[in-house]
């Protein structure tokens, strides 16, 4: 087994322009993400205990955080950014700023969940729940008032349906009863605006809280709908926002006809998002869709004005 590990490491480092420690670091991050998908890691500081500590590296507090939104494309964004040699990513959603039981553990606990990185690398973590958690903006600001934030958003109605779809499949897998989308979204003939998935799509209300603590030039909004169709365009914008040299190129992506979305090609390997991503959405009644479009329209207009940017949403 030891011989096999050495052989694999030699293969991974062949032709690399970076030190062997760097290659191990990037591949360790990828392996940890893979283990997470099959339940090998839990959200504890021990998850990184087996990771090698390359010379010249340390665990850094994230200089950039993907703050949301849930079902907006945060996992895809994180995986794609991990292509960049100057970025290292946390393997799991940390929930430090939005879960009180984690926040009370302190900043050093938070740091212990981060991967090792070199001085020229940016550490990024993503927790989609941050965007909608009322206490999160102030807590992040207290940690670092000059931090750069990434926020990936998609059409609010599509996000609601995707949110429902995730919960629907989770309940099926756990043998729990499920309801049709329309039965949850419509109550007594009217739109159920108290439905959490709808509340999460009120981007203007959530953004208002963030702008009390951060300026617009600290928050880069990634177009989640466009990331699906043209990932390179969106990632190049992120590179510029983070003042990183352009290293992500078109050959890093290929369209997977079976899955119906772009997958990643880097370090001589190809990988796609977990099978839980990109699940088919239910066919929604047109009248219900129109009610959702109408409800979100004014909120969208307020959001566009707030961020000085518009999106191709319904």
PDB file of C-alpha atoms in Angstrom:
ATOM      1  CA  UNK A   1       0.000   0.000   0.000  1.00  0.00           C
ATOM      2  CA  UNK A   2       2.831   2.403   0.852  1.00  0.00           C
ATOM      3  CA  UNK A   3       4.394   1.701  -2.555  1.00  0.00           C
ATOM      4  CA  UNK A   4       1.062   2.451  -4.211  1.00  0.00           C
ATOM      5  CA  UNK A   5       0.782   5.808  -2.438  1.00  0.00           C
ATOM      6  CA  UNK A   6       4.281   6.793  -3.534  1.00  0.00           C
ATOM      7  CA  UNK A   7       3.562   5.704  -7.104  1.00  0.00           C
ATOM      8  CA  UNK A   8       0.350   7.765  -7.223  1.00  0.00           C
ATOM      9  CA  UNK A   9       2.095  10.807  -5.814  1.00  0.00           C
ATOM     10  CA  UNK A  10       4.811  10.539  -8.424  1.00  0.00           C
ATOM     11  CA  UNK A  11       2.189  10.426 -11.151  1.00  0.00           C
ATOM     12  CA  UNK A  12       0.406  13.443  -9.697  1.00  0.00           C
ATOM     13  CA  UNK A  13       3.564  15.515  -9.570  1.00  0.00           C
ATOM     14  CA  UNK A  14       4.958  14.679 -13.009  1.00  0.00           C
ATOM     15  CA  UNK A  15       5.197  17.746 -15.198  1.00  0.00           C
ATOM     16  CA  UNK A  16       4.093  20.117 -12.433  1.00  0.00           C
ATOM     17  CA  UNK A  17       5.612  23.581 -12.256  1.00  0.00           C
ATOM     18  CA  UNK A  18       4.773  23.798  -8.548  1.00  0.00           C
ATOM     19  CA  UNK A  19       6.568  22.169  -5.606  1.00  0.00           C
ATOM     20  CA  UNK A  20       5.532  18.658  -4.683  1.00  0.00           C
ATOM     21  CA  UNK A  21       4.038  20.074  -1.475  1.00  0.00           C
ATOM     22  CA  UNK A  22       1.731  22.265  -3.545  1.00  0.00           C
ATOM     23  CA  UNK A  23       0.537  19.338  -5.652  1.00  0.00           C
ATOM     24  CA  UNK A  24      -0.146  17.271  -2.552  1.00  0.00           C
ATOM     25  CA  UNK A  25      -2.038  20.201  -1.075  1.00  0.00           C
ATOM     26  CA  UNK A  26      -4.384  20.619  -4.042  1.00  0.00           C
ATOM     27  CA  UNK A  27      -4.967  16.886  -4.411  1.00  0.00           C
ATOM     28  CA  UNK A  28      -5.581  16.482  -0.682  1.00  0.00           C
ATOM     29  CA  UNK A  29      -8.334  19.073  -0.958  1.00  0.00           C
ATOM     30  CA  UNK A  30      -9.917  17.179  -3.842  1.00  0.00           C
ATOM     31  CA  UNK A  31      -9.746  13.862  -1.972  1.00  0.00           C
ATOM     32  CA  UNK A  32     -11.332  15.383   1.101  1.00  0.00           C
ATOM     33  CA  UNK A  33     -14.223  16.693  -0.993  1.00  0.00           C
ATOM     34  CA  UNK A  34     -14.682  13.239  -2.458  1.00  0.00           C
ATOM     35  CA  UNK A  35     -14.673  11.627   0.967  1.00  0.00           C
ATOM     36  CA  UNK A  36     -17.270  14.111   2.135  1.00  0.00           C
ATOM     37  CA  UNK A  37     -19.624  12.992  -0.616  1.00  0.00           C
ATOM     38  CA  UNK A  38     -19.545   9.422   0.701  1.00  0.00           C
ATOM     39  CA  UNK A  39     -19.688  10.417   4.340  1.00  0.00           C
ATOM     40  CA  UNK A  40     -16.078   9.832   5.351  1.00  0.00           C
ATOM     41  CA  UNK A  41     -15.728  13.239   6.957  1.00  0.00           C
ATOM     42  CA  UNK A  42     -17.873  15.084   9.463  1.00  0.00           C
ATOM     43  CA  UNK A  43     -17.927  18.795  10.284  1.00  0.00           C
ATOM     44  CA  UNK A  44     -15.254  18.610  12.977  1.00  0.00           C
ATOM     45  CA  UNK A  45     -11.729  19.926  13.333  1.00  0.00           C
ATOM     46  CA  UNK A  46     -10.479  16.340  13.056  1.00  0.00           C
ATOM     47  CA  UNK A  47     -11.377  16.208   9.372  1.00  0.00           C
ATOM     48  CA  UNK A  48      -8.039  17.781   8.443  1.00  0.00           C
ATOM     49  CA  UNK A  49      -5.973  15.969  11.054  1.00  0.00           C
ATOM     50  CA  UNK A  50      -4.647  13.434   8.530  1.00  0.00           C
ATOM     51  CA  UNK A  51      -3.711  16.075   5.952  1.00  0.00           C
ATOM     52  CA  UNK A  52       0.018  16.502   5.370  1.00  0.00           C
ATOM     53  CA  UNK A  53       1.476  19.809   6.518  1.00  0.00           C
ATOM     54  CA  UNK A  54       3.707  20.940   3.632  1.00  0.00           C
ATOM     55  CA  UNK A  55       6.649  23.141   4.513  1.00  0.00           C
ATOM     56  CA  UNK A  56       5.888  26.841   4.317  1.00  0.00           C
ATOM     57  CA  UNK A  57       2.137  26.439   4.744  1.00  0.00           C
ATOM     58  CA  UNK A  58      -0.343  27.239   7.483  1.00  0.00           C
ATOM     59  CA  UNK A  59      -4.069  27.274   8.057  1.00  0.00           C
ATOM     60  CA  UNK A  60      -5.453  30.714   7.226  1.00  0.00           C
ATOM     61  CA  UNK A  61      -8.704  32.413   8.126  1.00  0.00           C
ATOM     62  CA  UNK A  62     -10.582  32.699   4.784  1.00  0.00           C
ATOM     63  CA  UNK A  63      -9.797  35.859   2.859  1.00  0.00           C
ATOM     64  CA  UNK A  64     -12.917  35.233   0.751  1.00  0.00           C
ATOM     65  CA  UNK A  65     -16.223  33.599   1.625  1.00  0.00           C
ATOM     66  CA  UNK A  66     -18.972  32.345  -0.681  1.00  0.00           C
ATOM     67  CA  UNK A  67     -21.940  33.453   1.406  1.00  0.00           C
ATOM     68  CA  UNK A  68     -24.774  31.999  -0.674  1.00  0.00           C
ATOM     69  CA  UNK A  69     -27.340  31.552  -1.818  1.00  0.00           C
ATOM     70  CA  UNK A  70     -28.676  28.075  -1.074  1.00  0.00           C
ATOM     71  CA  UNK A  71     -29.413  26.256  -4.356  1.00  0.00           C
ATOM     72  CA  UNK A  72     -27.776  29.108  -6.230  1.00  0.00           C
ATOM     73  CA  UNK A  73     -24.773  27.117  -7.472  1.00  0.00           C
ATOM     74  CA  UNK A  74     -22.356  27.521  -4.557  1.00  0.00           C
ATOM     75  CA  UNK A  75     -20.864  24.022  -4.840  1.00  0.00           C
ATOM     76  CA  UNK A  76     -20.270  24.408  -8.585  1.00  0.00           C
ATOM     77  CA  UNK A  77     -18.634  27.795  -8.017  1.00  0.00           C
ATOM     78  CA  UNK A  78     -16.344  26.462  -5.282  1.00  0.00           C
ATOM     79  CA  UNK A  79     -15.295  23.401  -7.295  1.00  0.00           C
ATOM     80  CA  UNK A  80     -14.555  25.538 -10.351  1.00  0.00           C
ATOM     81  CA  UNK A  81     -12.529  28.084  -8.382  1.00  0.00           C
ATOM     82  CA  UNK A  82     -10.493  25.231  -6.914  1.00  0.00           C
ATOM     83  CA  UNK A  83      -8.934  24.867 -10.385  1.00  0.00           C
ATOM     84  CA  UNK A  84      -6.942  28.049  -9.755  1.00  0.00           C
ATOM     85  CA  UNK A  85      -3.455  27.379  -8.313  1.00  0.00           C
ATOM     86  CA  UNK A  86      -3.726  30.421  -6.043  1.00  0.00           C
ATOM     87  CA  UNK A  87      -6.920  29.220  -4.383  1.00  0.00           C
ATOM     88  CA  UNK A  88      -7.451  26.546  -1.745  1.00  0.00           C
ATOM     89  CA  UNK A  89     -10.928  25.652  -0.554  1.00  0.00           C
ATOM     90  CA  UNK A  90     -12.457  24.270   2.621  1.00  0.00           C
ATOM     91  CA  UNK A  91     -13.778  20.782   2.009  1.00  0.00           C
ATOM     92  CA  UNK A  92     -17.089  21.210   3.804  1.00  0.00           C
ATOM     93  CA  UNK A  93     -19.666  23.828   4.687  1.00  0.00           C
ATOM     94  CA  UNK A  94     -18.470  25.175   8.011  1.00  0.00           C
ATOM     95  CA  UNK A  95     -21.578  27.019   9.289  1.00  0.00           C
ATOM     96  CA  UNK A  96     -19.425  29.057  11.642  1.00  0.00           C
ATOM     97  CA  UNK A  97     -21.188  32.397  11.376  1.00  0.00           C
ATOM     98  CA  UNK A  98     -24.793  31.211  11.109  1.00  0.00           C
ATOM     99  CA  UNK A  99     -24.889  28.421  13.716  1.00  0.00           C
ATOM    100  CA  UNK A 100     -24.549  29.708  17.280  1.00  0.00           C
ATOM    101  CA  UNK A 101     -23.293  26.344  18.531  1.00  0.00           C
ATOM    102  CA  UNK A 102     -20.314  26.661  16.154  1.00  0.00           C
ATOM    103  CA  UNK A 103     -19.743  30.387  16.587  1.00  0.00           C
ATOM    104  CA  UNK A 104     -19.216  30.054  20.332  1.00  0.00           C
ATOM    105  CA  UNK A 105     -16.277  27.708  19.650  1.00  0.00           C
ATOM    106  CA  UNK A 106     -14.262  30.716  18.536  1.00  0.00           C
ATOM    107  CA  UNK A 107     -12.097  31.836  15.651  1.00  0.00           C
ATOM    108  CA  UNK A 108      -9.332  29.302  16.241  1.00  0.00           C
ATOM    109  CA  UNK A 109     -11.832  26.478  15.882  1.00  0.00           C
ATOM    110  CA  UNK A 110     -12.879  28.078  12.599  1.00  0.00           C
ATOM    111  CA  UNK A 111      -9.248  28.292  11.457  1.00  0.00           C
ATOM    112  CA  UNK A 112      -8.709  24.628  12.333  1.00  0.00           C
ATOM    113  CA  UNK A 113     -11.289  23.655   9.701  1.00  0.00           C
ATOM    114  CA  UNK A 114      -9.334  25.335   6.910  1.00  0.00           C
ATOM    115  CA  UNK A 115      -6.846  23.568   4.609  1.00  0.00           C
ATOM    116  CA  UNK A 116      -3.139  24.361   4.640  1.00  0.00           C
ATOM    117  CA  UNK A 117      -2.137  27.106   2.209  1.00  0.00           C
ATOM    118  CA  UNK A 118       0.886  29.065   1.031  1.00  0.00           C
ATOM    119  CA  UNK A 119       1.216  32.816   1.532  1.00  0.00           C
ATOM    120  CA  UNK A 120       0.292  33.539  -2.088  1.00  0.00           C
ATOM    121  CA  UNK A 121      -2.906  31.500  -1.899  1.00  0.00           C
ATOM    122  CA  UNK A 122      -6.414  32.609  -0.988  1.00  0.00           C
ATOM    123  CA  UNK A 123      -8.439  30.379   1.310  1.00  0.00           C
ATOM    124  CA  UNK A 124     -12.129  30.207   0.438  1.00  0.00           C
ATOM    125  CA  UNK A 125     -14.969  28.600   2.347  1.00  0.00           C
ATOM    126  CA  UNK A 126     -18.606  28.438   1.318  1.00  0.00           C
ATOM    127  CA  UNK A 127     -21.706  28.130   3.442  1.00  0.00           C
ATOM    128  CA  UNK A 128     -24.897  28.946   1.498  1.00  0.00           C
ATOM    129  CA  UNK A 129     -26.875  29.619   4.672  1.00  0.00           C
ATOM    130  CA  UNK A 130     -24.825  32.713   5.465  1.00  0.00           C
ATOM    131  CA  UNK A 131     -26.688  34.962   3.014  1.00  0.00           C
ATOM    132  CA  UNK A 132     -30.081  34.564   4.681  1.00  0.00           C
ATOM    133  CA  UNK A 133     -28.953  34.325   8.332  1.00  0.00           C
ATOM    134  CA  UNK A 134     -29.627  37.699  10.041  1.00  0.00           C
ATOM    135  CA  UNK A 135     -26.614  37.547  12.390  1.00  0.00           C
ATOM    136  CA  UNK A 136     -24.021  36.587   9.774  1.00  0.00           C
ATOM    137  CA  UNK A 137     -23.058  39.945   8.152  1.00  0.00           C
ATOM    138  CA  UNK A 138     -22.134  41.556  11.455  1.00  0.00           C
ATOM    139  CA  UNK A 139     -20.180  38.502  12.610  1.00  0.00           C
ATOM    140  CA  UNK A 140     -18.139  38.330   9.411  1.00  0.00           C
ATOM    141  CA  UNK A 141     -17.538  42.081   9.586  1.00  0.00           C
ATOM    142  CA  UNK A 142     -16.238  41.745  13.147  1.00  0.00           C
ATOM    143  CA  UNK A 143     -13.775  39.109  11.943  1.00  0.00           C
ATOM    144  CA  UNK A 144     -12.564  41.053   8.901  1.00  0.00           C
ATOM    145  CA  UNK A 145     -14.184  44.311   7.803  1.00  0.00           C
ATOM    146  CA  UNK A 146     -12.237  44.343   4.505  1.00  0.00           C
ATOM    147  CA  UNK A 147     -13.006  40.756   3.438  1.00  0.00           C
ATOM    148  CA  UNK A 148     -14.146  40.015  -0.117  1.00  0.00           C
ATOM    149  CA  UNK A 149     -17.437  38.176  -0.484  1.00  0.00           C
ATOM    150  CA  UNK A 150     -18.828  36.081  -3.311  1.00  0.00           C
ATOM    151  CA  UNK A 151     -22.572  35.746  -3.747  1.00  0.00           C
ATOM    152  CA  UNK A 152     -24.008  33.498  -6.452  1.00  0.00           C
ATOM    153  CA  UNK A 153     -27.664  34.047  -7.323  1.00  0.00           C
ATOM    154  CA  UNK A 154     -30.083  32.614  -9.857  1.00  0.00           C
ATOM    155  CA  UNK A 155     -33.633  33.347 -10.957  1.00  0.00           C
ATOM    156  CA  UNK A 156     -35.618  33.457  -7.675  1.00  0.00           C
ATOM    157  CA  UNK A 157     -38.421  31.223  -8.947  1.00  0.00           C
ATOM    158  CA  UNK A 158     -35.972  28.626 -10.284  1.00  0.00           C
ATOM    159  CA  UNK A 159     -34.183  28.743  -6.939  1.00  0.00           C
ATOM    160  CA  UNK A 160     -37.450  28.048  -5.067  1.00  0.00           C
ATOM    161  CA  UNK A 161     -38.149  25.022  -7.275  1.00  0.00           C
ATOM    162  CA  UNK A 162     -34.589  23.758  -6.827  1.00  0.00           C
ATOM    163  CA  UNK A 163     -34.885  24.220  -3.060  1.00  0.00           C
ATOM    164  CA  UNK A 164     -38.105  22.190  -3.055  1.00  0.00           C
ATOM    165  CA  UNK A 165     -36.500  19.505  -5.238  1.00  0.00           C
ATOM    166  CA  UNK A 166     -33.611  18.997  -2.827  1.00  0.00           C
ATOM    167  CA  UNK A 167     -35.936  18.618   0.152  1.00  0.00           C
ATOM    168  CA  UNK A 168     -38.248  16.365  -1.878  1.00  0.00           C
ATOM    169  CA  UNK A 169     -35.475  13.883  -2.726  1.00  0.00           C
ATOM    170  CA  UNK A 170     -34.032  14.027   0.787  1.00  0.00           C
ATOM    171  CA  UNK A 171     -37.418  13.096   2.223  1.00  0.00           C
ATOM    172  CA  UNK A 172     -37.836  10.275  -0.280  1.00  0.00           C
ATOM    173  CA  UNK A 173     -34.419   8.866   0.604  1.00  0.00           C
ATOM    174  CA  UNK A 174     -35.336   8.983   4.291  1.00  0.00           C
ATOM    175  CA  UNK A 175     -38.736   7.365   3.667  1.00  0.00           C
ATOM    176  CA  UNK A 176     -40.637  10.452   4.776  1.00  0.00           C
ATOM    177  CA  UNK A 177     -43.920  11.671   3.230  1.00  0.00           C
ATOM    178  CA  UNK A 178     -43.681  14.249   0.432  1.00  0.00           C
ATOM    179  CA  UNK A 179     -46.008  16.886  -0.969  1.00  0.00           C
ATOM    180  CA  UNK A 180     -46.460  18.232  -4.472  1.00  0.00           C
ATOM    181  CA  UNK A 181     -44.814  21.600  -5.099  1.00  0.00           C
ATOM    182  CA  UNK A 182     -48.170  23.313  -5.696  1.00  0.00           C
ATOM    183  CA  UNK A 183     -49.586  22.013  -2.390  1.00  0.00           C
ATOM    184  CA  UNK A 184     -46.773  23.707  -0.481  1.00  0.00           C
ATOM    185  CA  UNK A 185     -46.545  26.933  -2.462  1.00  0.00           C
ATOM    186  CA  UNK A 186     -50.293  27.580  -2.587  1.00  0.00           C
ATOM    187  CA  UNK A 187     -52.338  27.721   0.620  1.00  0.00           C
ATOM    188  CA  UNK A 188     -56.045  28.591   0.662  1.00  0.00           C
ATOM    189  CA  UNK A 189     -55.837  29.720  -2.944  1.00  0.00           C
ATOM    190  CA  UNK A 190     -53.039  32.233  -2.312  1.00  0.00           C
ATOM    191  CA  UNK A 191     -49.259  32.164  -2.532  1.00  0.00           C
ATOM    192  CA  UNK A 192     -47.703  30.820   0.673  1.00  0.00           C
ATOM    193  CA  UNK A 193     -45.174  33.612   1.192  1.00  0.00           C
ATOM    194  CA  UNK A 194     -44.161  32.145   4.560  1.00  0.00           C
ATOM    195  CA  UNK A 195     -42.689  29.107   2.793  1.00  0.00           C
ATOM    196  CA  UNK A 196     -38.963  29.185   3.662  1.00  0.00           C
ATOM    197  CA  UNK A 197     -37.896  28.541   0.078  1.00  0.00           C
ATOM    198  CA  UNK A 198     -39.766  31.679  -1.012  1.00  0.00           C
ATOM    199  CA  UNK A 199     -38.315  33.686   1.860  1.00  0.00           C
ATOM    200  CA  UNK A 200     -34.784  32.707   0.803  1.00  0.00           C
ATOM    201  CA  UNK A 201     -35.413  34.124  -2.690  1.00  0.00           C
ATOM    202  CA  UNK A 202     -36.220  37.632  -1.443  1.00  0.00           C
ATOM    203  CA  UNK A 203     -32.745  38.808  -2.350  1.00  0.00           C
ATOM    204  CA  UNK A 204     -33.414  42.494  -1.712  1.00  0.00           C
ATOM    205  CA  UNK A 205     -34.365  41.933   1.936  1.00  0.00           C
ATOM    206  CA  UNK A 206     -31.270  39.860   2.641  1.00  0.00           C
ATOM    207  CA  UNK A 207     -28.921  42.127   0.694  1.00  0.00           C
ATOM    208  CA  UNK A 208     -30.107  45.125   2.669  1.00  0.00           C
ATOM    209  CA  UNK A 209     -28.593  43.590   5.810  1.00  0.00           C
ATOM    210  CA  UNK A 210     -25.249  42.918   4.108  1.00  0.00           C
ATOM    211  CA  UNK A 211     -24.964  46.472   2.826  1.00  0.00           C
ATOM    212  CA  UNK A 212     -25.174  47.770   6.378  1.00  0.00           C
ATOM    213  CA  UNK A 213     -21.758  46.231   6.997  1.00  0.00           C
ATOM    214  CA  UNK A 214     -20.063  45.937   3.587  1.00  0.00           C
ATOM    215  CA  UNK A 215     -19.722  48.159   0.545  1.00  0.00           C
ATOM    216  CA  UNK A 216     -20.806  46.980  -2.890  1.00  0.00           C
ATOM    217  CA  UNK A 217     -17.215  46.772  -4.092  1.00  0.00           C
ATOM    218  CA  UNK A 218     -16.585  44.086  -1.449  1.00  0.00           C
ATOM    219  CA  UNK A 219     -19.368  41.851  -2.784  1.00  0.00           C
ATOM    220  CA  UNK A 220     -19.114  40.209  -6.192  1.00  0.00           C
ATOM    221  CA  UNK A 221     -22.375  38.764  -7.484  1.00  0.00           C
ATOM    222  CA  UNK A 222     -21.968  35.711  -9.700  1.00  0.00           C
ATOM    223  CA  UNK A 223     -24.766  35.079 -12.174  1.00  0.00           C
ATOM    224  CA  UNK A 224     -25.740  31.499 -11.342  1.00  0.00           C
ATOM    225  CA  UNK A 225     -27.803  31.085 -14.495  1.00  0.00           C
ATOM    226  CA  UNK A 226     -24.853  32.165 -16.619  1.00  0.00           C
ATOM    227  CA  UNK A 227     -22.374  29.996 -14.683  1.00  0.00           C
ATOM    228  CA  UNK A 228     -24.303  26.958 -15.912  1.00  0.00           C
ATOM    229  CA  UNK A 229     -24.203  28.083 -19.552  1.00  0.00           C
ATOM    230  CA  UNK A 230     -20.835  29.846 -19.721  1.00  0.00           C
ATOM    231  CA  UNK A 231     -18.675  29.016 -16.689  1.00  0.00           C
ATOM    232  CA  UNK A 232     -15.465  30.585 -17.987  1.00  0.00           C
ATOM    233  CA  UNK A 233     -17.066  34.026 -18.389  1.00  0.00           C
ATOM    234  CA  UNK A 234     -18.207  34.112 -14.775  1.00  0.00           C
ATOM    235  CA  UNK A 235     -14.976  32.693 -13.377  1.00  0.00           C
ATOM    236  CA  UNK A 236     -12.845  35.251 -15.200  1.00  0.00           C
ATOM    237  CA  UNK A 237     -14.890  37.967 -13.492  1.00  0.00           C
ATOM    238  CA  UNK A 238     -14.177  36.334 -10.123  1.00  0.00           C
ATOM    239  CA  UNK A 239     -10.446  36.159 -10.913  1.00  0.00           C
ATOM    240  CA  UNK A 240     -10.437  39.908 -11.575  1.00  0.00           C
ATOM    241  CA  UNK A 241     -12.458  40.627  -8.426  1.00  0.00           C
ATOM    242  CA  UNK A 242      -9.969  38.667  -6.322  1.00  0.00           C
ATOM    243  CA  UNK A 243      -6.986  40.276  -8.105  1.00  0.00           C
ATOM    244  CA  UNK A 244      -5.726  36.881  -9.222  1.00  0.00           C
ATOM    245  CA  UNK A 245      -3.736  36.183 -12.383  1.00  0.00           C
ATOM    246  CA  UNK A 246      -5.903  34.543 -15.078  1.00  0.00           C
ATOM    247  CA  UNK A 247      -5.289  30.808 -14.810  1.00  0.00           C
ATOM    248  CA  UNK A 248      -8.713  29.260 -15.497  1.00  0.00           C
ATOM    249  CA  UNK A 249      -9.163  28.523 -19.206  1.00  0.00           C
ATOM    250  CA  UNK A 250     -11.817  27.060 -21.493  1.00  0.00           C
ATOM    251  CA  UNK A 251     -10.078  23.661 -21.623  1.00  0.00           C
ATOM    252  CA  UNK A 252     -10.850  23.297 -17.892  1.00  0.00           C
ATOM    253  CA  UNK A 253     -14.488  22.612 -18.789  1.00  0.00           C
ATOM    254  CA  UNK A 254     -16.370  20.149 -20.930  1.00  0.00           C
ATOM    255  CA  UNK A 255     -20.091  19.657 -21.377  1.00  0.00           C
ATOM    256  CA  UNK A 256     -21.359  16.322 -20.100  1.00  0.00           C
ATOM    257  CA  UNK A 257     -24.273  15.324 -22.334  1.00  0.00           C
ATOM    258  CA  UNK A 258     -25.534  12.723 -19.861  1.00  0.00           C
ATOM    259  CA  UNK A 259     -25.650  15.053 -16.867  1.00  0.00           C
ATOM    260  CA  UNK A 260     -26.641  18.093 -18.887  1.00  0.00           C
ATOM    261  CA  UNK A 261     -24.103  20.504 -17.377  1.00  0.00           C
ATOM    262  CA  UNK A 262     -20.419  21.419 -17.503  1.00  0.00           C
ATOM    263  CA  UNK A 263     -17.872  19.287 -15.693  1.00  0.00           C
ATOM    264  CA  UNK A 264     -14.287  20.084 -14.724  1.00  0.00           C
ATOM    265  CA  UNK A 265     -10.994  19.022 -16.261  1.00  0.00           C
ATOM    266  CA  UNK A 266      -7.805  19.865 -14.346  1.00  0.00           C
ATOM    267  CA  UNK A 267      -4.531  18.246 -13.276  1.00  0.00           C
ATOM    268  CA  UNK A 268      -5.105  15.537 -15.872  1.00  0.00           C
ATOM    269  CA  UNK A 269      -8.373  14.477 -14.234  1.00  0.00           C
ATOM    270  CA  UNK A 270     -12.042  14.936 -15.042  1.00  0.00           C
ATOM    271  CA  UNK A 271     -14.742  15.318 -12.427  1.00  0.00           C
ATOM    272  CA  UNK A 272     -18.399  16.260 -12.229  1.00  0.00           C
ATOM    273  CA  UNK A 273     -20.517  17.432  -9.354  1.00  0.00           C
ATOM    274  CA  UNK A 274     -22.110  14.825  -7.129  1.00  0.00           C
ATOM    275  CA  UNK A 275     -25.168  13.039  -8.519  1.00  0.00           C
ATOM    276  CA  UNK A 276     -27.360  14.941  -6.059  1.00  0.00           C
ATOM    277  CA  UNK A 277     -26.664  18.060  -8.148  1.00  0.00           C
ATOM    278  CA  UNK A 278     -28.669  18.783 -11.270  1.00  0.00           C
ATOM    279  CA  UNK A 279     -31.634  16.628 -10.343  1.00  0.00           C
ATOM    280  CA  UNK A 280     -34.674  17.024 -12.611  1.00  0.00           C
ATOM    281  CA  UNK A 281     -37.193  19.582 -11.376  1.00  0.00           C
ATOM    282  CA  UNK A 282     -40.924  18.883 -11.247  1.00  0.00           C
ATOM    283  CA  UNK A 283     -43.175  20.251 -13.979  1.00  0.00           C
ATOM    284  CA  UNK A 284     -44.910  23.161 -12.242  1.00  0.00           C
ATOM    285  CA  UNK A 285     -48.394  24.408 -13.015  1.00  0.00           C
ATOM    286  CA  UNK A 286     -48.182  27.504 -15.249  1.00  0.00           C
ATOM    287  CA  UNK A 287     -50.596  29.505 -13.109  1.00  0.00           C
ATOM    288  CA  UNK A 288     -48.462  28.855 -10.029  1.00  0.00           C
ATOM    289  CA  UNK A 289     -45.331  29.880 -11.935  1.00  0.00           C
ATOM    290  CA  UNK A 290     -46.964  33.161 -12.962  1.00  0.00           C
ATOM    291  CA  UNK A 291     -47.906  33.847  -9.342  1.00  0.00           C
ATOM    292  CA  UNK A 292     -44.293  33.347  -8.311  1.00  0.00           C
ATOM    293  CA  UNK A 293     -42.972  35.528 -11.151  1.00  0.00           C
ATOM    294  CA  UNK A 294     -45.371  38.296 -10.176  1.00  0.00           C
ATOM    295  CA  UNK A 295     -44.510  38.078  -6.491  1.00  0.00           C
ATOM    296  CA  UNK A 296     -40.767  38.272  -7.063  1.00  0.00           C
ATOM    297  CA  UNK A 297     -40.887  40.976  -9.775  1.00  0.00           C
ATOM    298  CA  UNK A 298     -40.946  43.972  -7.456  1.00  0.00           C
ATOM    299  CA  UNK A 299     -38.386  42.429  -5.122  1.00  0.00           C
ATOM    300  CA  UNK A 300     -36.113  41.831  -8.114  1.00  0.00           C
ATOM    301  CA  UNK A 301     -36.446  45.452  -9.237  1.00  0.00           C
ATOM    302  CA  UNK A 302     -35.481  46.650  -5.771  1.00  0.00           C
ATOM    303  CA  UNK A 303     -32.511  44.292  -5.763  1.00  0.00           C
ATOM    304  CA  UNK A 304     -31.298  45.481  -9.197  1.00  0.00           C
ATOM    305  CA  UNK A 305     -31.402  49.078  -7.998  1.00  0.00           C
ATOM    306  CA  UNK A 306     -29.657  48.175  -4.752  1.00  0.00           C
ATOM    307  CA  UNK A 307     -26.679  46.493  -6.462  1.00  0.00           C
ATOM    308  CA  UNK A 308     -26.583  48.632  -9.643  1.00  0.00           C
ATOM    309  CA  UNK A 309     -26.854  45.480 -11.728  1.00  0.00           C
ATOM    310  CA  UNK A 310     -29.646  43.665 -13.531  1.00  0.00           C
ATOM    311  CA  UNK A 311     -30.194  39.988 -14.339  1.00  0.00           C
ATOM    312  CA  UNK A 312     -32.257  38.060 -16.854  1.00  0.00           C
ATOM    313  CA  UNK A 313     -34.829  36.827 -14.353  1.00  0.00           C
ATOM    314  CA  UNK A 314     -38.574  36.503 -14.862  1.00  0.00           C
TER     315      UNK A 314
END
